[in-house]
Short mmCIF file of C-alpha atoms in Angstrom, two decimals:
data_model
loop_
_atom_site.label_atom_id
_atom_site.label_comp_id
_atom_site.label_asym_id
_atom_site.label_seq_id
_atom_site.Cartn_x
_atom_site.Cartn_y
_atom_site.Cartn_z
CA MET A 16 291.36 -26.55 87.98
CA THR A 17 290.07 -23.66 90.04
CA SER A 18 292.57 -21.75 92.14
CA LEU A 19 293.13 -18.41 93.79
CA ASP A 20 295.63 -17.61 91.08
CA SER A 21 293.20 -18.31 88.22
CA PRO A 22 291.62 -15.38 86.36
CA PRO A 23 288.62 -13.97 88.25
CA GLN A 24 286.15 -15.28 85.71
CA ALA A 25 287.37 -18.82 86.30
CA LEU A 26 286.56 -18.75 89.99
CA PRO A 27 283.25 -20.37 90.87
CA GLY A 28 281.32 -18.43 93.44
CA PRO A 29 278.08 -18.55 95.33
CA THR A 30 274.93 -17.91 93.39
CA GLY A 31 272.75 -14.96 94.22
CA ALA A 32 269.37 -13.68 93.12
CA ALA A 33 267.90 -15.55 90.15
CA GLY A 34 270.69 -18.12 90.41
CA LYS A 35 273.31 -15.82 88.93
CA GLN A 36 276.92 -16.28 90.05
CA ILE A 37 278.17 -13.56 92.38
CA PRO A 38 281.41 -11.85 91.21
CA PRO A 39 284.47 -13.02 93.20
CA ALA A 40 285.27 -9.50 94.48
CA ALA A 41 281.71 -9.15 95.77
CA VAL A 42 281.94 -12.56 97.46
CA ALA A 43 285.03 -11.40 99.35
CA ARG A 44 283.22 -8.25 100.51
CA LEU A 45 280.11 -10.21 101.51
CA THR A 46 282.20 -12.05 104.08
CA ILE A 47 283.21 -8.67 105.54
CA TYR A 48 279.58 -7.50 105.67
CA LEU A 49 278.61 -10.72 107.41
CA ARG A 50 281.28 -10.22 110.06
CA ALA A 51 280.07 -6.65 110.66
CA LEU A 52 276.44 -7.78 110.85
CA ASN A 53 277.26 -10.52 113.35
CA SER A 54 279.07 -7.95 115.47
CA LEU A 55 275.96 -5.74 115.35
CA LEU A 56 273.81 -8.70 116.35
CA ALA A 57 276.05 -9.37 119.32
CA ASP A 58 275.50 -5.75 120.40
CA GLY A 59 271.73 -6.12 120.09
CA THR A 60 271.37 -3.88 117.03
CA GLU A 61 268.22 -4.70 115.05
CA ARG A 62 268.52 -2.37 112.05
CA VAL A 63 271.40 -0.69 110.25
CA SER A 64 271.59 1.84 107.44
CA SER A 65 273.62 1.17 104.32
CA GLU A 66 275.87 4.09 105.27
CA SER A 67 276.61 2.66 108.72
CA LEU A 68 277.17 -0.86 107.45
CA ALA A 69 279.42 0.45 104.67
CA GLU A 70 281.48 2.42 107.17
CA LEU A 71 281.85 -0.61 109.44
CA SER A 72 282.97 -2.65 106.43
CA GLY A 73 285.37 -0.09 104.99
CA VAL A 74 283.59 0.33 101.65
CA SER A 75 281.43 2.97 99.99
CA SER A 76 277.65 2.89 100.34
CA SER A 77 277.23 2.43 96.59
CA THR A 78 279.57 -0.58 96.59
CA LEU A 79 277.71 -2.14 99.50
CA ARG A 80 274.31 -1.64 97.88
CA LYS A 81 275.54 -3.12 94.60
CA ASP A 82 277.04 -6.14 96.38
CA LEU A 83 273.87 -6.77 98.35
CA SER A 84 271.79 -6.54 95.19
CA HIS A 85 273.54 -9.72 94.03
CA VAL A 86 271.87 -11.60 96.87
CA GLY A 87 268.52 -9.88 96.38
CA SER A 88 268.71 -7.60 99.43
CA TYR A 89 267.92 -3.97 98.79
CA GLY A 90 266.90 -2.65 102.19
CA THR A 91 264.13 -0.14 102.80
CA ARG A 92 264.62 3.55 102.12
CA GLY A 93 264.71 5.48 105.39
CA VAL A 94 264.68 2.26 107.42
CA GLY A 95 267.79 0.39 106.31
CA TYR A 96 268.43 -3.32 106.69
CA GLU A 97 267.13 -5.74 109.29
CA VAL A 98 270.39 -7.03 110.72
CA GLN A 99 269.35 -10.58 111.56
CA TYR A 100 267.56 -11.12 108.25
CA LEU A 101 270.44 -9.73 106.18
CA SER A 102 272.96 -11.81 108.14
CA ARG A 103 270.98 -15.00 107.40
CA HIS A 104 270.54 -13.98 103.76
CA ILE A 105 274.26 -13.43 103.18
CA ALA A 106 275.17 -16.61 105.07
CA ALA A 107 272.82 -18.59 102.82
CA ALA A 108 274.27 -16.99 99.67
CA LEU A 109 277.79 -17.89 100.82
CA GLY A 110 276.79 -21.48 101.52
CA LEU A 111 277.30 -21.15 105.25
CA THR A 112 273.99 -22.79 106.05
CA HIS A 113 275.45 -26.12 104.90
CA ASP A 114 277.22 -28.56 107.19
CA TRP A 115 280.94 -27.93 106.56
CA LYS A 116 283.32 -30.41 108.15
CA VAL A 117 286.99 -29.44 107.93
CA ALA A 118 290.12 -31.56 108.28
CA ILE A 119 293.61 -30.09 108.69
CA VAL A 120 296.56 -32.00 107.25
CA GLY A 121 299.74 -30.98 109.03
CA ALA A 122 300.04 -30.64 112.81
CA GLY A 123 302.98 -28.27 112.87
CA ASN A 124 302.77 -24.80 114.39
CA LEU A 125 300.38 -23.51 111.72
CA GLY A 126 298.17 -26.58 111.71
CA LYS A 127 297.88 -26.59 115.49
CA ALA A 128 297.09 -22.87 115.56
CA LEU A 129 294.33 -23.37 112.98
CA ALA A 130 292.89 -26.34 114.88
CA ARG A 131 292.74 -24.32 118.09
CA TYR A 132 291.16 -21.26 116.50
CA GLY A 133 287.73 -20.77 118.02
CA GLY A 134 286.30 -18.60 115.27
CA PHE A 135 285.64 -21.38 112.76
CA GLU A 136 282.67 -22.91 114.57
CA SER A 137 280.85 -19.60 114.94
CA ARG A 138 281.17 -19.15 111.16
CA GLY A 139 279.76 -22.55 110.30
CA PHE A 140 282.93 -24.66 110.01
CA ASP A 141 283.42 -27.71 112.21
CA VAL A 142 287.05 -28.87 112.44
CA VAL A 143 286.69 -32.63 112.76
CA ALA A 144 290.21 -34.01 112.24
CA ILE A 145 293.89 -33.15 112.14
CA PHE A 146 296.63 -35.32 110.61
CA ASP A 147 300.40 -35.65 110.67
CA ALA A 148 303.03 -38.12 109.45
CA ASP A 149 305.38 -37.70 112.43
CA GLN A 150 304.83 -40.63 114.77
CA MET A 151 306.04 -38.44 117.65
CA VAL A 152 303.05 -36.18 116.97
CA VAL A 153 300.39 -38.75 116.08
CA GLY A 154 298.14 -39.38 119.07
CA ASN A 155 298.84 -36.02 120.70
CA GLU A 156 295.91 -33.79 121.55
CA VAL A 157 295.42 -30.46 119.80
CA GLY A 158 292.51 -28.66 121.39
CA TRP A 159 289.78 -31.28 121.60
CA LEU A 160 291.16 -33.26 118.63
CA ARG A 161 293.62 -36.13 118.64
CA VAL A 162 296.19 -36.11 115.83
CA SER A 163 295.52 -38.92 113.36
CA ASP A 164 298.16 -40.67 111.27
CA VAL A 165 298.15 -39.33 107.71
CA ALA A 166 298.43 -42.97 106.61
CA ASP A 167 294.79 -43.27 107.70
CA LEU A 168 293.76 -40.14 105.79
CA GLU A 169 291.12 -41.68 103.53
CA THR A 170 289.51 -43.72 106.30
CA VAL A 171 289.24 -40.76 108.68
CA LEU A 172 287.96 -38.39 105.99
CA GLU A 173 285.17 -40.82 105.17
CA ARG A 174 284.33 -41.55 108.81
CA THR A 175 284.10 -37.87 109.76
CA GLY A 176 282.24 -36.82 106.62
CA THR A 177 284.92 -34.24 105.83
CA ASN A 178 284.05 -32.02 102.85
CA MET A 179 286.80 -29.39 103.19
CA VAL A 180 290.52 -29.89 103.77
CA VAL A 181 293.21 -27.43 104.84
CA LEU A 182 296.77 -28.31 103.80
CA ALA A 183 299.41 -26.94 106.19
CA LEU A 184 302.27 -28.92 104.68
CA PRO A 185 305.82 -28.56 103.34
CA ALA A 186 306.07 -28.13 99.58
CA ALA A 187 307.73 -31.52 99.06
CA VAL A 188 304.68 -33.54 100.16
CA ALA A 189 301.82 -31.17 99.43
CA GLN A 190 300.96 -32.43 95.93
CA SER A 191 300.92 -36.12 96.87
CA VAL A 192 298.68 -35.44 99.88
CA CYS A 193 296.47 -33.17 97.78
CA ASP A 194 296.05 -36.00 95.26
CA ARG A 195 294.97 -38.36 98.04
CA VAL A 196 292.48 -35.81 99.37
CA VAL A 197 290.96 -35.41 95.90
CA SER A 198 290.83 -39.18 95.38
CA ALA A 199 288.98 -39.44 98.71
CA GLY A 200 286.23 -37.28 97.23
CA VAL A 201 286.94 -33.89 98.83
CA ARG A 202 286.27 -31.06 96.38
CA SER A 203 287.21 -27.99 98.45
CA ILE A 204 290.85 -27.46 99.48
CA LEU A 205 292.63 -24.56 101.16
CA SER A 206 296.40 -24.74 100.83
CA PHE A 207 299.07 -22.95 102.88
CA ALA A 208 301.80 -24.99 101.17
CA PRO A 209 304.46 -22.81 99.46
CA VAL A 210 303.95 -24.48 96.08
CA MET A 211 301.48 -24.39 93.21
CA LEU A 212 299.25 -27.46 93.40
CA GLN A 213 297.42 -29.10 90.52
CA VAL A 214 293.87 -30.33 90.94
CA PRO A 215 291.37 -31.67 88.40
CA ASP A 216 288.29 -29.86 87.12
CA GLY A 217 285.53 -29.82 89.67
CA VAL A 218 287.88 -29.26 92.61
CA THR A 219 288.16 -25.78 94.09
CA LEU A 220 291.64 -24.92 95.37
CA ARG A 221 292.35 -21.72 97.29
CA LYS A 222 295.97 -20.88 97.99
CA VAL A 223 297.14 -18.68 100.86
CA ASP A 224 300.68 -17.44 100.29
CA MET A 225 301.68 -15.30 103.26
CA ALA A 226 305.13 -14.49 101.83
CA THR A 227 303.54 -13.06 98.68
CA GLU A 228 301.10 -11.00 100.71
CA LEU A 229 303.96 -9.61 102.80
CA GLN A 230 305.86 -8.72 99.63
CA ILE A 231 302.84 -6.84 98.31
CA LEU A 232 302.50 -5.09 101.68
CA ALA A 233 306.18 -4.14 101.58
CA TYR A 234 305.71 -2.63 98.11
CA HIS A 235 302.86 -0.43 99.32
CA ALA A 236 304.72 0.50 102.51
CA GLN A 237 307.75 1.56 100.48
CA ARG A 238 305.62 3.70 98.17
CA ALA A 239 303.95 5.35 101.17
CA GLN A 240 307.39 6.32 102.48
CA THR A 241 308.45 7.72 99.09
CA PRO A 242 305.77 10.22 98.03
CA GLY A 243 305.58 11.48 94.49
CA GLN A 244 306.36 8.21 92.74
CA PRO A 245 304.24 7.65 89.62
CA GLU A 246 301.71 4.82 89.77
#
């Protein structure tokens, strides 16, 4: 199983220059660089220095240069990086040049918010289906999608060519639905369910636990309000 809570070395990542796997921490920062580069492109910027891109991304110049070396981009001394080229290069390293079709299981408040989010398409993710078990919800429109019955999960996943699934489900049903998603051939799953899910080898599971993140944030906020505490 691969999950967000696995040790870093167990996480598969994109491959960079010479086919080497990019470290997970660098992968996370590459997504930030890509966002900054796309913002520069929108403003018509053609070139950017490592210092400027690092500042926009909230990292040091040395960290940025090291991260970009994983994808074989070193820039030109005194000239910097060509924004459009570097954006394409990072997108390719992250796998964003592939055709990613996403289904959301769970049409509650979170699922509907995710389905309506307009930023997925611009980042290479096409939300093609949304499911729910509540017959009062099935058939309703969410954005441009119509909610499908989760009983038809396998059929719809195959018909739409879904290769990524987001689980926005209660803990009690998350594992059983996850098992069905895996059996349908989907190998990339993002879970918002408040439970640890089990998946077989070859399936990548990322877990988003907002309560845990808030707890970590509270810890740091408390320490900031109480100076002088030892680390």
